[in-house]
């Protein structure tokens, strides 16, 4: 008799934590700590260390206009030493706030746009081996200009460029590796896979 396959779904779990220690914590919304874990059911084994980036989560917005163009950003990212083609995104840095409300604020601040139609594409963990970050992806349509309110860009954002690009061109750039930002790739591919964007 064959063994049934495991469930094809992620599941919540919490292994026992022997102790925790901060590696870095200041006034920012992110922190770095180290936990010493034990395998469930193995109380005599030595605990082992895992480093955790505490992260409040983020939103990513694929904004499409009536001509099926994507609102894009070009922004420098210091850790990668690279200027990336991106789409609007931001941290869920207000505790308890619904991610779609965060997405609405970020679209206004980064693009000066509001959307009359919001579709949740997916939520995904960016790098669960080290980070708590969960990203929430939205498709925004029925766009209208609203201005950026009192948002004043600074640092890298002060050098940020914005432009519109046809969705099919962005998809092609993702597929051939010219655009390599993971949130852009996920948003673009999920929108296509769900039949919500593109003309192909």
mmCIF file with all atom_site columns, N, CA and C in Angstrom, residues 8-10 21 33-34 37 47 54 75 86 95 100 107 114 122 130 132 149-150 162 166 171 174-175 186 191:
data_model
loop_
_atom_site.group_PDB
_atom_site.id
_atom_site.type_symbol
_atom_site.label_atom_id
_atom_site.label_alt_id
_atom_site.label_comp_id
_atom_site.label_asym_id
_atom_site.label_entity_id
_atom_site.label_seq_id
_atom_site.pdbx_PDB_ins_code
_atom_site.Cartn_x
_atom_site.Cartn_y
_atom_site.Cartn_z
_atom_site.occupancy
_atom_site.B_iso_or_equiv
_atom_site.pdbx_formal_charge
_atom_site.auth_seq_id
_atom_site.auth_comp_id
_atom_site.auth_asym_id
_atom_site.auth_atom_id
_atom_site.pdbx_PDB_model_num
ATOM 1  N N  . UNK A 1 8   ? -0.085 19.411 0.296   1.00 0.00 ? 8   UNK A N  1
ATOM 2  C CA . UNK A 1 8   ? 0.574  20.426 -0.519  1.00 0.00 ? 8   UNK A CA 1
ATOM 3  C C  . UNK A 1 8   ? 0.127  21.809 -0.034  1.00 0.00 ? 8   UNK A C  1
ATOM 4  N N  . UNK A 1 9   ? 0.502  22.110 1.205   1.00 0.00 ? 9   UNK A N  1
ATOM 5  C CA . UNK A 1 9   ? 0.144  23.394 1.802   1.00 0.00 ? 9   UNK A CA 1
ATOM 6  C C  . UNK A 1 9   ? 1.082  23.683 2.960   1.00 0.00 ? 9   UNK A C  1
ATOM 7  N N  . UNK A 1 10  ? 1.472  24.950 3.087   1.00 0.00 ? 10  UNK A N  1
ATOM 8  C CA . UNK A 1 10  ? 2.249  25.357 4.247   1.00 0.00 ? 10  UNK A CA 1
ATOM 9  C C  . UNK A 1 10  ? 1.374  25.250 5.495   1.00 0.00 ? 10  UNK A C  1
ATOM 10 N N  . UNK A 1 21  ? 18.356 36.215 22.051  1.00 0.00 ? 21  UNK A N  1
ATOM 11 C CA . UNK A 1 21  ? 19.294 37.288 22.358  1.00 0.00 ? 21  UNK A CA 1
ATOM 12 C C  . UNK A 1 21  ? 19.270 38.288 21.207  1.00 0.00 ? 21  UNK A C  1
ATOM 13 N N  . UNK A 1 33  ? 17.705 39.297 15.830  1.00 0.00 ? 33  UNK A N  1
ATOM 14 C CA . UNK A 1 33  ? 17.907 38.539 17.062  1.00 0.00 ? 33  UNK A CA 1
ATOM 15 C C  . UNK A 1 33  ? 18.380 37.128 16.716  1.00 0.00 ? 33  UNK A C  1
ATOM 16 N N  . UNK A 1 34  ? 18.894 36.427 17.707  1.00 0.00 ? 34  UNK A N  1
ATOM 17 C CA . UNK A 1 34  ? 19.251 35.028 17.537  1.00 0.00 ? 34  UNK A CA 1
ATOM 18 C C  . UNK A 1 34  ? 18.474 34.190 18.550  1.00 0.00 ? 34  UNK A C  1
ATOM 19 N N  . UNK A 1 37  ? 16.977 26.990 19.249  1.00 0.00 ? 37  UNK A N  1
ATOM 20 C CA . UNK A 1 37  ? 15.805 26.118 19.108  1.00 0.00 ? 37  UNK A CA 1
ATOM 21 C C  . UNK A 1 37  ? 16.105 24.691 19.523  1.00 0.00 ? 37  UNK A C  1
ATOM 22 N N  . UNK A 1 47  ? 20.380 22.621 21.926  1.00 0.00 ? 47  UNK A N  1
ATOM 23 C CA . UNK A 1 47  ? 19.697 23.612 21.089  1.00 0.00 ? 47  UNK A CA 1
ATOM 24 C C  . UNK A 1 47  ? 20.635 24.140 20.005  1.00 0.00 ? 47  UNK A C  1
ATOM 25 N N  . UNK A 1 54  ? 13.516 40.386 12.425  1.00 0.00 ? 54  UNK A N  1
ATOM 26 C CA . UNK A 1 54  ? 12.151 40.778 12.751  1.00 0.00 ? 54  UNK A CA 1
ATOM 27 C C  . UNK A 1 54  ? 11.705 41.835 11.744  1.00 0.00 ? 54  UNK A C  1
ATOM 28 N N  . UNK A 1 75  ? 15.145 52.731 -8.904  1.00 0.00 ? 75  UNK A N  1
ATOM 29 C CA . UNK A 1 75  ? 15.681 53.146 -7.614  1.00 0.00 ? 75  UNK A CA 1
ATOM 30 C C  . UNK A 1 75  ? 16.957 52.395 -7.252  1.00 0.00 ? 75  UNK A C  1
ATOM 31 N N  . UNK A 1 86  ? 11.510 48.794 -10.322 1.00 0.00 ? 86  UNK A N  1
ATOM 32 C CA . UNK A 1 86  ? 10.619 48.321 -9.276  1.00 0.00 ? 86  UNK A CA 1
ATOM 33 C C  . UNK A 1 86  ? 9.205  48.819 -9.534  1.00 0.00 ? 86  UNK A C  1
ATOM 34 N N  . UNK A 1 95  ? 1.117  49.100 13.299  1.00 0.00 ? 95  UNK A N  1
ATOM 35 C CA . UNK A 1 95  ? 0.628  47.838 13.847  1.00 0.00 ? 95  UNK A CA 1
ATOM 36 C C  . UNK A 1 95  ? -0.892 47.723 13.705  1.00 0.00 ? 95  UNK A C  1
ATOM 37 N N  . UNK A 1 100 ? -4.074 46.311 2.689   1.00 0.00 ? 100 UNK A N  1
ATOM 38 C CA . UNK A 1 100 ? -4.567 47.059 1.526   1.00 0.00 ? 100 UNK A CA 1
ATOM 39 C C  . UNK A 1 100 ? -4.582 48.558 1.810   1.00 0.00 ? 100 UNK A C  1
ATOM 40 N N  . UNK A 1 107 ? 0.830  53.769 -2.750  1.00 0.00 ? 107 UNK A N  1
ATOM 41 C CA . UNK A 1 107 ? 0.574  54.144 -4.142  1.00 0.00 ? 107 UNK A CA 1
ATOM 42 C C  . UNK A 1 107 ? 0.463  55.658 -4.266  1.00 0.00 ? 107 UNK A C  1
ATOM 43 N N  . UNK A 1 114 ? -4.376 57.157 -6.950  1.00 0.00 ? 114 UNK A N  1
ATOM 44 C CA . UNK A 1 114 ? -5.354 56.368 -6.204  1.00 0.00 ? 114 UNK A CA 1
ATOM 45 C C  . UNK A 1 114 ? -5.937 55.350 -7.174  1.00 0.00 ? 114 UNK A C  1
ATOM 46 N N  . UNK A 1 122 ? -1.644 37.745 -4.066  1.00 0.00 ? 122 UNK A N  1
ATOM 47 C CA . UNK A 1 122 ? -1.126 36.683 -3.203  1.00 0.00 ? 122 UNK A CA 1
ATOM 48 C C  . UNK A 1 122 ? -0.418 37.324 -2.019  1.00 0.00 ? 122 UNK A C  1
ATOM 49 N N  . UNK A 1 130 ? 15.401 33.252 7.183   1.00 0.00 ? 130 UNK A N  1
ATOM 50 C CA . UNK A 1 130 ? 16.013 34.257 8.057   1.00 0.00 ? 130 UNK A CA 1
ATOM 51 C C  . UNK A 1 130 ? 15.051 35.378 8.435   1.00 0.00 ? 130 UNK A C  1
ATOM 52 N N  . UNK A 1 132 ? 11.122 37.339 8.974   1.00 0.00 ? 132 UNK A N  1
ATOM 53 C CA . UNK A 1 132 ? 9.691  37.225 9.262   1.00 0.00 ? 132 UNK A CA 1
ATOM 54 C C  . UNK A 1 132 ? 8.839  37.944 8.215   1.00 0.00 ? 132 UNK A C  1
ATOM 55 N N  . UNK A 1 149 ? 0.424  64.181 -1.371  1.00 0.00 ? 149 UNK A N  1
ATOM 56 C CA . UNK A 1 149 ? 0.134  64.685 -0.040  1.00 0.00 ? 149 UNK A CA 1
ATOM 57 C C  . UNK A 1 149 ? 1.342  65.399 0.541   1.00 0.00 ? 149 UNK A C  1
ATOM 58 N N  . UNK A 1 150 ? 1.613  65.136 1.822   1.00 0.00 ? 150 UNK A N  1
ATOM 59 C CA . UNK A 1 150 ? 2.754  65.791 2.465   1.00 0.00 ? 150 UNK A CA 1
ATOM 60 C C  . UNK A 1 150 ? 4.007  64.931 2.434   1.00 0.00 ? 150 UNK A C  1
ATOM 61 N N  . UNK A 1 162 ? 10.440 57.743 -12.138 1.00 0.00 ? 162 UNK A N  1
ATOM 62 C CA . UNK A 1 162 ? 9.208  56.997 -12.402 1.00 0.00 ? 162 UNK A CA 1
ATOM 63 C C  . UNK A 1 162 ? 8.918  57.012 -13.898 1.00 0.00 ? 162 UNK A C  1
ATOM 64 N N  . UNK A 1 166 ? 4.602  49.244 -20.939 1.00 0.00 ? 166 UNK A N  1
ATOM 65 C CA . UNK A 1 166 ? 3.567  48.258 -21.258 1.00 0.00 ? 166 UNK A CA 1
ATOM 66 C C  . UNK A 1 166 ? 3.752  46.977 -20.443 1.00 0.00 ? 166 UNK A C  1
ATOM 67 N N  . UNK A 1 171 ? 6.674  42.048 -18.451 1.00 0.00 ? 171 UNK A N  1
ATOM 68 C CA . UNK A 1 171 ? 6.688  40.589 -18.344 1.00 0.00 ? 171 UNK A CA 1
ATOM 69 C C  . UNK A 1 171 ? 7.872  40.008 -19.105 1.00 0.00 ? 171 UNK A C  1
ATOM 70 N N  . UNK A 1 174 ? 11.066 40.584 -17.214 1.00 0.00 ? 174 UNK A N  1
ATOM 71 C CA . UNK A 1 174 ? 11.181 39.659 -16.077 1.00 0.00 ? 174 UNK A CA 1
ATOM 72 C C  . UNK A 1 174 ? 11.635 38.289 -16.568 1.00 0.00 ? 174 UNK A C  1
ATOM 73 N N  . UNK A 1 175 ? 11.017 37.798 -17.624 1.00 0.00 ? 175 UNK A N  1
ATOM 74 C CA . UNK A 1 175 ? 11.315 36.447 -18.096 1.00 0.00 ? 175 UNK A CA 1
ATOM 75 C C  . UNK A 1 175 ? 12.724 36.313 -18.651 1.00 0.00 ? 175 UNK A C  1
ATOM 76 N N  . UNK A 1 186 ? 7.191  38.506 -9.004  1.00 0.00 ? 186 UNK A N  1
ATOM 77 C CA . UNK A 1 186 ? 6.030  37.810 -8.443  1.00 0.00 ? 186 UNK A CA 1
ATOM 78 C C  . UNK A 1 186 ? 4.728  38.507 -8.825  1.00 0.00 ? 186 UNK A C  1
ATOM 79 N N  . UNK A 1 191 ? -0.187 38.125 -11.764 1.00 0.00 ? 191 UNK A N  1
ATOM 80 C CA . UNK A 1 191 ? -1.241 38.795 -12.524 1.00 0.00 ? 191 UNK A CA 1
ATOM 81 C C  . UNK A 1 191 ? -1.506 38.070 -13.838 1.00 0.00 ? 191 UNK A C  1
#
